[in-house]
Coordinates of C-alpha atoms and ligand atoms in Angstrom, one line a residue:
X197 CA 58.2 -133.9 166.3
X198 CA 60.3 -131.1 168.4
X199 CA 62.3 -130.2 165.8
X200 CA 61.5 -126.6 165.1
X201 CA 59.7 -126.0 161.5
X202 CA 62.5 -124.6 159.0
X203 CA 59.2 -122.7 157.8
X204 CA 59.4 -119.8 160.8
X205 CA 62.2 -118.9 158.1
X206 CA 60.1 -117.5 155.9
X207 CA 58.2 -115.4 158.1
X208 CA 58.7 -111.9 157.6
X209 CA 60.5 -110.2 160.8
X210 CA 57.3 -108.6 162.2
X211 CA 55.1 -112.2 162.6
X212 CA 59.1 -114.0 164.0
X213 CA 58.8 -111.0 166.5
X214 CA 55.2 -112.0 167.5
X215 CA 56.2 -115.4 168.1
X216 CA 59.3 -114.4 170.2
X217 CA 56.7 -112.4 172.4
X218 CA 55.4 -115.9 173.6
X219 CA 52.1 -114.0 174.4
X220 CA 50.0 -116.1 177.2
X221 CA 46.5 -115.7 178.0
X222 CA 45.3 -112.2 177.8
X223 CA 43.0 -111.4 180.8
X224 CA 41.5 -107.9 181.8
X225 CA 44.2 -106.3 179.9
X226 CA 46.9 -108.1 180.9
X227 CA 49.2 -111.5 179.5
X228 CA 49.5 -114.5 182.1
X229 CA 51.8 -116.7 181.6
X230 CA 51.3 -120.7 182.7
X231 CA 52.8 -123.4 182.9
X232 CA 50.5 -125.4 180.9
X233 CA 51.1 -125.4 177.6
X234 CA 50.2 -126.6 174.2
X235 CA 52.0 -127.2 171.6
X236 CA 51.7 -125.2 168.3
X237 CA 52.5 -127.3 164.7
X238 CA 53.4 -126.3 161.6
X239 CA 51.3 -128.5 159.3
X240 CA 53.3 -128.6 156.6
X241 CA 56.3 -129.9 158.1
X242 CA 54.6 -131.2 161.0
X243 CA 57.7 -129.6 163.2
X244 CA 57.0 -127.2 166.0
X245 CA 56.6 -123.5 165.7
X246 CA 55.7 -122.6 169.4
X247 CA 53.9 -123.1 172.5
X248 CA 50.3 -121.1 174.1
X249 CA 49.5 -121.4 177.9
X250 CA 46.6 -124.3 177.7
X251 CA 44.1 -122.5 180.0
X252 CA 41.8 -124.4 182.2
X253 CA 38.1 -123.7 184.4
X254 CA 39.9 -121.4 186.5
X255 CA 41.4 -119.0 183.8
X256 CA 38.1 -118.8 182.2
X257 CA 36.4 -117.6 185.7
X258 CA 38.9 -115.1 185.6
X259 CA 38.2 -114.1 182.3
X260 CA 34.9 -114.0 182.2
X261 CA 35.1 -112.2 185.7
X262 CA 37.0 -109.1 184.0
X263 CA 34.4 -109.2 181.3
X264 CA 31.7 -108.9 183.5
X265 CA 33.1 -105.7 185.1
X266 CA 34.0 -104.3 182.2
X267 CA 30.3 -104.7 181.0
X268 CA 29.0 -103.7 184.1
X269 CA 31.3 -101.1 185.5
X270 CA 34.0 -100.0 183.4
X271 CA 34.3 -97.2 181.0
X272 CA 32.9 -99.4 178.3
X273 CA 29.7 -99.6 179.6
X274 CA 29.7 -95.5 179.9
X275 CA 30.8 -95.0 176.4
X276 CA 28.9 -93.3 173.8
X277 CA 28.0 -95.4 170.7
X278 CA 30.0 -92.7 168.4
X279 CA 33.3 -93.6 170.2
X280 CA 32.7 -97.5 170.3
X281 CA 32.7 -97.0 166.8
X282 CA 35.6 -95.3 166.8
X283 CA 37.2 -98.1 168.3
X284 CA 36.0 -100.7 166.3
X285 CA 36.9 -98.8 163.1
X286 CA 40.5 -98.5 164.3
X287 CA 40.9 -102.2 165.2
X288 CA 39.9 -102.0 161.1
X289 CA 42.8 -100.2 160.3
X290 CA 45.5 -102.2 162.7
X291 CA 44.3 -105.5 161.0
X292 CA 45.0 -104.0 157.4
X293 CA 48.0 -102.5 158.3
X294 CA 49.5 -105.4 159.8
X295 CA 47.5 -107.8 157.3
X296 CA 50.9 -109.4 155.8
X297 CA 51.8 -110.6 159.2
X298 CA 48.3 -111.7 160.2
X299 CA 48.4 -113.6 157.0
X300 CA 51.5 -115.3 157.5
X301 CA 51.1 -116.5 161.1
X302 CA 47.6 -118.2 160.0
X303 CA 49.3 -119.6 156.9
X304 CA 52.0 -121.2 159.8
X305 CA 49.4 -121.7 162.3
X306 CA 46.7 -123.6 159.6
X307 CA 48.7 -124.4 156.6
X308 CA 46.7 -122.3 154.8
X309 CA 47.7 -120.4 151.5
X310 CA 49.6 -117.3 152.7
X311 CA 47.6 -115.4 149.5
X312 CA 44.3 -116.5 150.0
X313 CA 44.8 -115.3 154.2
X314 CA 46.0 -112.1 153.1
X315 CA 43.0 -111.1 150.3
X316 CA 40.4 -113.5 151.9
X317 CA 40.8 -114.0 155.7
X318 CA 42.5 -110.8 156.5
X319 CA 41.2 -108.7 154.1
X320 CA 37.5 -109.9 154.3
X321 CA 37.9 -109.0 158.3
X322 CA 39.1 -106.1 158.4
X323 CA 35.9 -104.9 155.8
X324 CA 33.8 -106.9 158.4
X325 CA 35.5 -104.7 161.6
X326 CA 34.8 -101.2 159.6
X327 CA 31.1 -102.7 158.4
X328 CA 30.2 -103.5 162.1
X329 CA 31.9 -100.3 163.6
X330 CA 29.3 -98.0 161.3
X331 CA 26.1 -100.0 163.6
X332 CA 27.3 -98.6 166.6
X333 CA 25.7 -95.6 166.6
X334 CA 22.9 -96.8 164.3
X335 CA 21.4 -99.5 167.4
X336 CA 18.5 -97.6 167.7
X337 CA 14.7 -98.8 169.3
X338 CA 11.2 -97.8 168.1
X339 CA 8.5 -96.1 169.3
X340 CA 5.2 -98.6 169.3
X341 CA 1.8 -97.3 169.0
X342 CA -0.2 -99.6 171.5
X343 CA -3.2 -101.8 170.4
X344 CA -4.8 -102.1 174.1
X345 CA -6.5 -98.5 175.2
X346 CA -3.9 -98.2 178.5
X347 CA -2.4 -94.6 178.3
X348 CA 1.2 -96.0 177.6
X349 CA 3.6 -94.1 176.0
X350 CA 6.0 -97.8 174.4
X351 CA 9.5 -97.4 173.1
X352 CA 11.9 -99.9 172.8
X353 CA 15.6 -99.8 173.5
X354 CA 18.2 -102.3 171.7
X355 CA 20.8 -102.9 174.4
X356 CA 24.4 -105.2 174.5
X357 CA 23.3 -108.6 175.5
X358 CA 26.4 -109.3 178.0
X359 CA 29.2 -111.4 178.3
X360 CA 29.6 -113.7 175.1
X361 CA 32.0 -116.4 174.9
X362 CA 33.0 -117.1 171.5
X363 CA 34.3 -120.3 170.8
X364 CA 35.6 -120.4 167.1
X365 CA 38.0 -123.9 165.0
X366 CA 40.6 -123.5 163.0
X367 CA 40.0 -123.4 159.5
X368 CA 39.6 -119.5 159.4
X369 CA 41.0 -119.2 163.1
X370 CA 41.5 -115.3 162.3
X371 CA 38.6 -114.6 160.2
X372 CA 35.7 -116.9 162.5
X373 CA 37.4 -115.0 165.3
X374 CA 36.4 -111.5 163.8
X375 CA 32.8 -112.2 162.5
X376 CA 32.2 -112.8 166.3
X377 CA 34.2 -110.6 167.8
X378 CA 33.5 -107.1 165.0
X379 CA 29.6 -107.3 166.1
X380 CA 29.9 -108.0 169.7
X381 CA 32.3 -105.0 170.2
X382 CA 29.9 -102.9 167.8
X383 CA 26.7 -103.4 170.0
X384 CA 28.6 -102.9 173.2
X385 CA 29.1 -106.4 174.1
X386 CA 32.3 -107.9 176.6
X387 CA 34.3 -111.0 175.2
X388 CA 36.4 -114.3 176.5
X389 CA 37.5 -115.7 172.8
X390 CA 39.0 -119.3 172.9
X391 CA 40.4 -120.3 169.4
X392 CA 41.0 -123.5 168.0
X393 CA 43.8 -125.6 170.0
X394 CA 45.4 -126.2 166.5
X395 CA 45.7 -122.5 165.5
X396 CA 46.1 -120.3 168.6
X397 CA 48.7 -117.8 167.1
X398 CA 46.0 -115.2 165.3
X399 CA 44.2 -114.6 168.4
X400 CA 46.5 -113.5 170.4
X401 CA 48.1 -111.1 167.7
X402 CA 44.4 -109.6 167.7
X403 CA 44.8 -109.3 171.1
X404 CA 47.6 -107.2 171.0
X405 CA 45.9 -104.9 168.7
X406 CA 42.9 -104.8 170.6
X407 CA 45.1 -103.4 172.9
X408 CA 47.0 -100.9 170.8
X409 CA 43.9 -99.8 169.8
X410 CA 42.7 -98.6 173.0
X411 CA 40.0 -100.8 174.2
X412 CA 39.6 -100.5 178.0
X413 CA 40.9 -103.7 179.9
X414 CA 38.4 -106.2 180.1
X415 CA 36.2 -105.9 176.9
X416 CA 38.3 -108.2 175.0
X417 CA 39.8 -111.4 176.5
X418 CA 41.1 -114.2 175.1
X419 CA 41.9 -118.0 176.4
X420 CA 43.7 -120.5 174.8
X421 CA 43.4 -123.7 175.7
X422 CA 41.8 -127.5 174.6
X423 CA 37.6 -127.6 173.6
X424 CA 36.9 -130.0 175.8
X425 CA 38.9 -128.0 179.1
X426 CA 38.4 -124.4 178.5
X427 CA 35.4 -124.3 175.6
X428 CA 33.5 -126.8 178.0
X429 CA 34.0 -124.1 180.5
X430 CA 33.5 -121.4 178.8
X431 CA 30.0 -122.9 177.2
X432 CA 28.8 -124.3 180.9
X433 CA 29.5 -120.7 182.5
X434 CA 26.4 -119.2 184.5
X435 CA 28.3 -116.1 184.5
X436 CA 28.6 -115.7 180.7
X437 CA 25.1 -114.2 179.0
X438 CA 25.3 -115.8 175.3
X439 CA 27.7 -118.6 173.9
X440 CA 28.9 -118.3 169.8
X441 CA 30.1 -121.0 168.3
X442 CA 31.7 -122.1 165.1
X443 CA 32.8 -125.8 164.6
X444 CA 31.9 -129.1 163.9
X445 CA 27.9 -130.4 164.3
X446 CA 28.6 -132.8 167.0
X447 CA 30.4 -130.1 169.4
X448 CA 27.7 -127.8 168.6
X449 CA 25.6 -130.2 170.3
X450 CA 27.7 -130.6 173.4
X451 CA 27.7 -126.7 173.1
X452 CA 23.6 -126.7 173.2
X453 CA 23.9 -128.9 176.3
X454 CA 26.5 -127.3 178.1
X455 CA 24.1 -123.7 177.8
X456 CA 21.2 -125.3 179.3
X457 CA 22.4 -124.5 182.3
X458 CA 21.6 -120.9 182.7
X459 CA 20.1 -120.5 179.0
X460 CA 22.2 -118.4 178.0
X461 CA 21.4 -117.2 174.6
X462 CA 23.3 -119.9 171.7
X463 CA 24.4 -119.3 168.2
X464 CA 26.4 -121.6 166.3
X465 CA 27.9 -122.4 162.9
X466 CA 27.8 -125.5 162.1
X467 CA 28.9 -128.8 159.4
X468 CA 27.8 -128.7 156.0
X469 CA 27.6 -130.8 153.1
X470 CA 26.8 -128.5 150.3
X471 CA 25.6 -129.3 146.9
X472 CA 26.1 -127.9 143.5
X473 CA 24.0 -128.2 140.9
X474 CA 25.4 -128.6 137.4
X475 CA 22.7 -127.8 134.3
X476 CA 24.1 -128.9 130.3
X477 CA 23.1 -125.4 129.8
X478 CA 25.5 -123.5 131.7
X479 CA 28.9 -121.5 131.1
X480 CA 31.6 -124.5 131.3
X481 CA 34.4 -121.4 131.4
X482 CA 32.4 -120.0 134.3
X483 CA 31.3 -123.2 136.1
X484 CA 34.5 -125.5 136.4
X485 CA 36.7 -123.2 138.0
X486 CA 34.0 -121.8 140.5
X487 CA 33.4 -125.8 141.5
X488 CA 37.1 -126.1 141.5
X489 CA 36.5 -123.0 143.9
X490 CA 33.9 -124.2 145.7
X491 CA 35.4 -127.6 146.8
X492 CA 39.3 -126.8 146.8
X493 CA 39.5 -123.5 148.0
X494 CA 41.3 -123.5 151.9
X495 CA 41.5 -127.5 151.4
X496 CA 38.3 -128.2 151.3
X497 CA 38.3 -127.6 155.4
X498 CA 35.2 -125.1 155.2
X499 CA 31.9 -125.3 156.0
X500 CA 30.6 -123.9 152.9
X501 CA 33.1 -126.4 151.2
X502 CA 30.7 -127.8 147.9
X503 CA 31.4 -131.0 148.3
X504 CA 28.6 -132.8 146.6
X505 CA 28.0 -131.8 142.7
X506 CA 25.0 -133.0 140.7
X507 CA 25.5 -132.8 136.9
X508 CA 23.5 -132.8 134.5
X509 CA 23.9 -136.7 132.5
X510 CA 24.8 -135.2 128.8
X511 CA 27.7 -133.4 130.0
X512 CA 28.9 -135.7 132.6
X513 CA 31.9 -137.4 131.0
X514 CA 33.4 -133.8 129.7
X515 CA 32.5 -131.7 133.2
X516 CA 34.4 -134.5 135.0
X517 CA 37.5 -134.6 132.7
X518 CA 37.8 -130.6 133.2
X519 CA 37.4 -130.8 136.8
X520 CA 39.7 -133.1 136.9
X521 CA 42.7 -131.3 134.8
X522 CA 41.9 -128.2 137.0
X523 CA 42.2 -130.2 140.3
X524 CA 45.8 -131.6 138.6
X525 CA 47.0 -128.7 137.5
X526 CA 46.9 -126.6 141.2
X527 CA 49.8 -126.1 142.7
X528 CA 50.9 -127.9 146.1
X529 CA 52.5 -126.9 148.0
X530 CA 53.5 -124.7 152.1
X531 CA 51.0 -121.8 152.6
X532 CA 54.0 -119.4 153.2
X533 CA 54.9 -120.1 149.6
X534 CA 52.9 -117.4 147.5
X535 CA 52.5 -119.6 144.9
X536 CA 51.0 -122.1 146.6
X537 CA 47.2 -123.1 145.6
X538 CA 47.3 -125.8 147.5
X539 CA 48.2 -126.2 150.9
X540 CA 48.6 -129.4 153.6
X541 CA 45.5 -130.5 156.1
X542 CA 45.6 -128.6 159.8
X543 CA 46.7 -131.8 161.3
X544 CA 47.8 -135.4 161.1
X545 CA 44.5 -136.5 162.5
X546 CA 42.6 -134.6 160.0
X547 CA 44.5 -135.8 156.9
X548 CA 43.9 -139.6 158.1
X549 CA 40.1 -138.7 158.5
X550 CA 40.3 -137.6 155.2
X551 CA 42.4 -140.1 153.3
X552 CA 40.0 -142.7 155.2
X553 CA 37.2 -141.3 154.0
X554 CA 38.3 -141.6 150.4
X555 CA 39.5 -145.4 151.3
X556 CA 35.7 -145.5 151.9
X557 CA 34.0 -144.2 149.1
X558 CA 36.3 -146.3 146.8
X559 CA 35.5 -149.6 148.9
X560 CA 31.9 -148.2 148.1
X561 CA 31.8 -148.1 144.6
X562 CA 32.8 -144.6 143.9
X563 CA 35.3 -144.3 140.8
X564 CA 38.5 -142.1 141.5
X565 CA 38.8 -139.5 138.9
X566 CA 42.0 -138.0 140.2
X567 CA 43.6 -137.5 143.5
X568 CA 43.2 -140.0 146.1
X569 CA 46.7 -139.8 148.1
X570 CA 48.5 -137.9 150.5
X571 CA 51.2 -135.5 148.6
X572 CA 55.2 -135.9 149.9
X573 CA 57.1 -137.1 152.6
X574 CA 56.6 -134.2 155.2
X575 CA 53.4 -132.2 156.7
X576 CA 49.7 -133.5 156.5
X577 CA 49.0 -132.8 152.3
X578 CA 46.2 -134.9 150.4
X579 CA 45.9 -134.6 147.0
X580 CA 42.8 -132.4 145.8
X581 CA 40.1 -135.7 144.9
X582 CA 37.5 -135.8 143.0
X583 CA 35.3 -139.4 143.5
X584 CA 32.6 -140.1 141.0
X585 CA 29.1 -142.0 140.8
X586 CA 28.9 -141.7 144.5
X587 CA 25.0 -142.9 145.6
X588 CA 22.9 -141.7 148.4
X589 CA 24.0 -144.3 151.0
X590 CA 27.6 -143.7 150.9
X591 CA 29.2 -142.3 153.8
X592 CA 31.5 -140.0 151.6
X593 CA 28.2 -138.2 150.5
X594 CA 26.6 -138.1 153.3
X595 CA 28.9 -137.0 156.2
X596 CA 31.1 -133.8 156.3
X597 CA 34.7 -134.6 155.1
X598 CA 36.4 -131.8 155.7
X599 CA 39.0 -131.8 153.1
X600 CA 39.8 -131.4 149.3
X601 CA 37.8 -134.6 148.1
X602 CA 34.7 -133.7 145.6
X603 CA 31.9 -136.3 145.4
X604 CA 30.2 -136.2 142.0
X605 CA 26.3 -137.6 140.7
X606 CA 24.4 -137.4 137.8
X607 CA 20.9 -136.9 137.1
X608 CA 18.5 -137.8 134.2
X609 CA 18.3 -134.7 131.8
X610 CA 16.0 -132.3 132.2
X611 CA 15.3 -134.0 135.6
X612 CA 15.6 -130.6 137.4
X613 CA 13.2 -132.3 140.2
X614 CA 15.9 -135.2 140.9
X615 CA 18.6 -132.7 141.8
X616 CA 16.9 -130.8 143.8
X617 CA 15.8 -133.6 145.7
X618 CA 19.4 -135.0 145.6
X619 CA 21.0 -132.0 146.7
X620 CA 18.2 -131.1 149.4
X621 CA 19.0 -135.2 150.6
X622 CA 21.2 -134.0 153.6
X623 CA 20.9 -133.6 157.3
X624 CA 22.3 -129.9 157.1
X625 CA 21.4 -126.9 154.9
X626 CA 23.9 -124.7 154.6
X627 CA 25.3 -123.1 151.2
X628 CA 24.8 -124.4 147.6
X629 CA 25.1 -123.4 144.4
X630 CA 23.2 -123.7 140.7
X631 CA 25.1 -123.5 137.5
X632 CA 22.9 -122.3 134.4
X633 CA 22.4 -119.7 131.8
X634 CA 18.7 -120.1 132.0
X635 CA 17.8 -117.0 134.2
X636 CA 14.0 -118.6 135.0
X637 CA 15.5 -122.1 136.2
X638 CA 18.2 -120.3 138.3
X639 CA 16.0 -118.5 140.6
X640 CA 13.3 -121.3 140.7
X641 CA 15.8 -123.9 141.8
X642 CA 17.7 -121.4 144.2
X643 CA 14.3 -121.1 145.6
X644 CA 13.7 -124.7 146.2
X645 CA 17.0 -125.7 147.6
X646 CA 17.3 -125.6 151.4
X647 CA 20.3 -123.9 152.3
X648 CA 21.3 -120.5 154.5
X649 CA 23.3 -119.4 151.4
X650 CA 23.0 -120.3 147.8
X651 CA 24.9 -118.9 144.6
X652 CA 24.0 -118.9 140.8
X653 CA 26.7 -118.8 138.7
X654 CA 29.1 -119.3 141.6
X655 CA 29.7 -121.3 145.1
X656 CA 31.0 -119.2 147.9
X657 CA 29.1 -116.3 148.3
X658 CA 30.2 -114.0 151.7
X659 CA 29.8 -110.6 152.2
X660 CA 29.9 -108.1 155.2
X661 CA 26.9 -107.0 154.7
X662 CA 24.9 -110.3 153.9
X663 CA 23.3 -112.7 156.4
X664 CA 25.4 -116.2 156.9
X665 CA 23.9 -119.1 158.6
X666 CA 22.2 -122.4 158.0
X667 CA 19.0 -124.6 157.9
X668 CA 19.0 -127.6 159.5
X669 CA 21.8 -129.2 161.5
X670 CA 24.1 -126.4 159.8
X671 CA 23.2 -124.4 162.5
X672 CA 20.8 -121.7 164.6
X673 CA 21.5 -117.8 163.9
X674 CA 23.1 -116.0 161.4
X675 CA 25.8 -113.7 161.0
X676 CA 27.2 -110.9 159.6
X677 CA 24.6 -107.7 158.6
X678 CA 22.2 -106.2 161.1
X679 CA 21.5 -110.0 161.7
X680 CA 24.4 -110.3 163.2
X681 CA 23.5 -107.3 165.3
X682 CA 20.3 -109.0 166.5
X683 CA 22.5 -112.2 167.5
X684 CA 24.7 -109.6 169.9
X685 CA 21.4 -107.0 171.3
X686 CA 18.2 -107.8 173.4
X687 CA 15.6 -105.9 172.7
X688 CA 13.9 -104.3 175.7
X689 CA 10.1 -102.3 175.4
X690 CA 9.4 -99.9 177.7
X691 CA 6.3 -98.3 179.0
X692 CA 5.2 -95.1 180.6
X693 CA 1.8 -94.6 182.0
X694 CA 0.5 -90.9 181.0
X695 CA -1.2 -89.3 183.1
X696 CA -3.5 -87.8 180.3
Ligands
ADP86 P1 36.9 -129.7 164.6 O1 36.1 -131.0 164.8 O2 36.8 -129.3 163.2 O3 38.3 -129.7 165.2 P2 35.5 -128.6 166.7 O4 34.0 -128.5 166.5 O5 36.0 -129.8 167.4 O6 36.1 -128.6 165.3 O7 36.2 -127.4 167.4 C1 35.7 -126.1 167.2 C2 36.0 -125.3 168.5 O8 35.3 -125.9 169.5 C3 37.5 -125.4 168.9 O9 37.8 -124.1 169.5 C4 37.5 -126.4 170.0 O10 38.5 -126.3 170.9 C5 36.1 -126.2 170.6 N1 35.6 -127.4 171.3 C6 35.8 -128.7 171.1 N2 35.1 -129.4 172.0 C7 34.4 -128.6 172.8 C8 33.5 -128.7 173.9 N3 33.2 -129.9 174.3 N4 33.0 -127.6 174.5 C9 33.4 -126.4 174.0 N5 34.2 -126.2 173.0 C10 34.7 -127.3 172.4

């Protein structure tokens, strides 16, 4: 496992360079170096690409200590909303011009697809940075007329609610990073990061730009290091005024827990177990590749992953037998290869979780249609799976897998009141999707389904501008558009007595 990966090969010269750096933690404007370390894995050769400083209780007081200046004290706090902007806007244009290289350390760093980093995680973020950077100067308050006769003149002011600790996993380490970071920077906020101990490499690259682009020391920090070491920490911290979170339901949890302490203000991003609901009477050229989509895409390791599909009985036997060739015919493979569709799991651990999983719904009842291994001799791959008549009890439908494994029900036809209660049969809520041509049933069902996010006609559906979040156990908050802006400002009224 110390062999180096032959993969850091392929890296272009600009993303070898970054790794040659060996950036530590980045704290008040400055790179500290520890002893510490973690070890960083390429996870499709499961051979080492580098090492981060594995920060502990003590780095994060330190960090969090030059955030608090900085939002106290420092220019940041003095600046006018025009120039925060400015800033944000050209953090924008650093991530798109160095976009290949972002792309290609997260497709080392995650195993992701080096194609789908560059035109969705990258490019997606650096939309999201300019998209935040134009509410800067647009945080304005109101002014209230007052319902109790006092002579009060009431405004309110939207202000930066503090320090925010943002605590993001690995499965868009780069982009999850961003849709925290682009707001909090907008509304004036200061920042410790910690990224996924998996994928550390993104967020110190970002780091570096932050830096280049001229942020004053302190606003942005970042802290590599283990959930339970530093993102305990960093959750527990009295000092730190609001805790963000993306990752798994059950750390969310611990998250809540750890907040109590001072109440700091929470929002997470959580699991999900998203349905998609298949009608005879929808576009087949349309609907199999966007389930293909909506399951497959990044592995099958995202939230929004559909990963339960309700179809419709008549056209059961043919939508399976598509979905099936698609999921054969995509193209395995290591994310730095362009053509890959297909790339390995993050880790070992999470490609065992996943290929038990499967085990399970087969020692269940469920009947394989295609996939159901791991793929070669090196790096953590599973075959894209798709398991049919899957029931209600079965763990595989109920519980978050995390990985490229589709679990597939019918339901009576014309039954539209059976999938909706099937898909809606889940502890969290949030995306899902209905496939139909019949305009009348699309918005009816979209309407009863209980989910943050839901498509017609297609699965994932993100946008800068569009609120993200979910019901349920999916989650409190949402991000991106002015919601995003609300999770990041307190709102403060203000009264003055007139004298008449
Ligand atoms: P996954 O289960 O998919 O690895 P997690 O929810 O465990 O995702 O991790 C998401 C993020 O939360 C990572 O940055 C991880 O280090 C962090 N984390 C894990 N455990 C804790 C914890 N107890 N407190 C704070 N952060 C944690």
């Amino acid at each position: 496992m110390t062999d180096t990966s032959p993969n850091l090969a392929r890296l272009g010269d600009a993303a070898r360079d970054f790794i040659a750096r060996g950036r530590g933690l980045f704290i008040d404007g400055e790179w500290r170096q520890r002893d510490a370390q973690i070890e960083v894995f390429d996870p499709a050769t499961a051979k080492r690409v580098t090492s981060v400083p594995r920060g502990n209780a003590a780095d994060v007081d330190l960090a969090v200590a030059a955030a608090r200046r900085a939002f106290d004290e420092g220019p940041w706090a003095k600046m006018t909303p025009a120039d925060r902007g400015k800033l944000v806007w050209r953090l924008g244009d650093l991530v798109e011009r160095h976009a290949d290289e972002l792309a290609e350390l997260e497709a080392i760093d995650n195993g992701k697809p080096v194609t789908d980093a560059r035109w969705g995680d990258v490019a997606f973020s650096h939309e999201l940075l300019r998209y935040m950077a134009g509410w800067s100067t647009k945080l304005t308050g109101e002014t209230i007329p007052l319902s109790q006769p006092a002579p009060f003149h009431a405004y309110t002011l939207r202000e930066p609610v503090g320090v925010c600790a943002q605590i993001v996993p690995w499965n868009f380490s780069f982009m999850m990073a961003i849709w925290k970071v682009a707001p909090a920077l907008a509304t004036g906020c200061t920042i410790v990061l910690k990224p996924a101990e998996q994928t550390p490499l993104t967020a110190l690259r970002l780091a570096e730009l932050v830096e280049e682009a001229g942020f004053p020391n302190g606003v942005f920090n970042v802290v590599t290091g283990l959930g339970e070491e530093a993102g305990a920490a960093l959750a527990a911290h009295d000092d730190v005024d609001k805790v963000a979170f993306t990752g798994s339901t059950e750390v969310g949890k611990k998250i809540l827990e750890a907040a109590k302490g001072n109440l700091k203000k929470v929002s997470l991003e959580l699991g999900g177990k998203s349905p998609m609901i298949l009608f005879a009477d929808a576009d087949l050229d349309v609907a199999i590749p966007a389930i293909a989509s909506g399951i497959f895409y990044n592995m099958g390791q995202t939230c929004t992953a559909g990963s339960r599909l309700y179809v419709e009985d008549s056209i059961a036997d043919a939508v399976h037998e598509a979905l099936a060739e698609h999921a054969q015919g995509l193209r395995i493979g290591p994310g730095l290869d362009p053509a890959t569709q297909i790339g390995p799991l993050v880790s070992a651990e999470q490609q065992a979780k996943v290929l038990g999983y499967i085990q399970s719904g087969v020692g269940d009842g469920a009947r394989l249609l295609c996939g159901g291994r791991h793929h070669g001799d090196d790096g953590y791959f599973v075959e894209p799976t798709i398991l049919a008549d899957t029931a209600p009890h079965m763990a595989v439908v109920k519980e978050e897998i995390f990985g490229p494994v589709l679990v597939s029900a019918t339901f009576a036809d014309g039954d539209v009141a059976s999938a909706v209660r099937e898909a809606n049969d889940s502890i969290y809520g949030l995306a899902a999707s209905v496939f139909t041509q019949d305009i009348d049933k699309a918005h009816a069902v979209a309407k009863r389904i209980k989910a943050g996010t839901v498509g017609i006609n297609t699965h994932h559906v993100i946008d800068p501008a569009l609120p993200f979040g979910g019901f349920g156990q999916s989650g409190w908050g949402r991000e991106m558009g002015w919601s995003a802006i609300e999770l990041y400002t307190e709102l403060k009224s203000i009264g003055v007595a007139l004298k008449r």
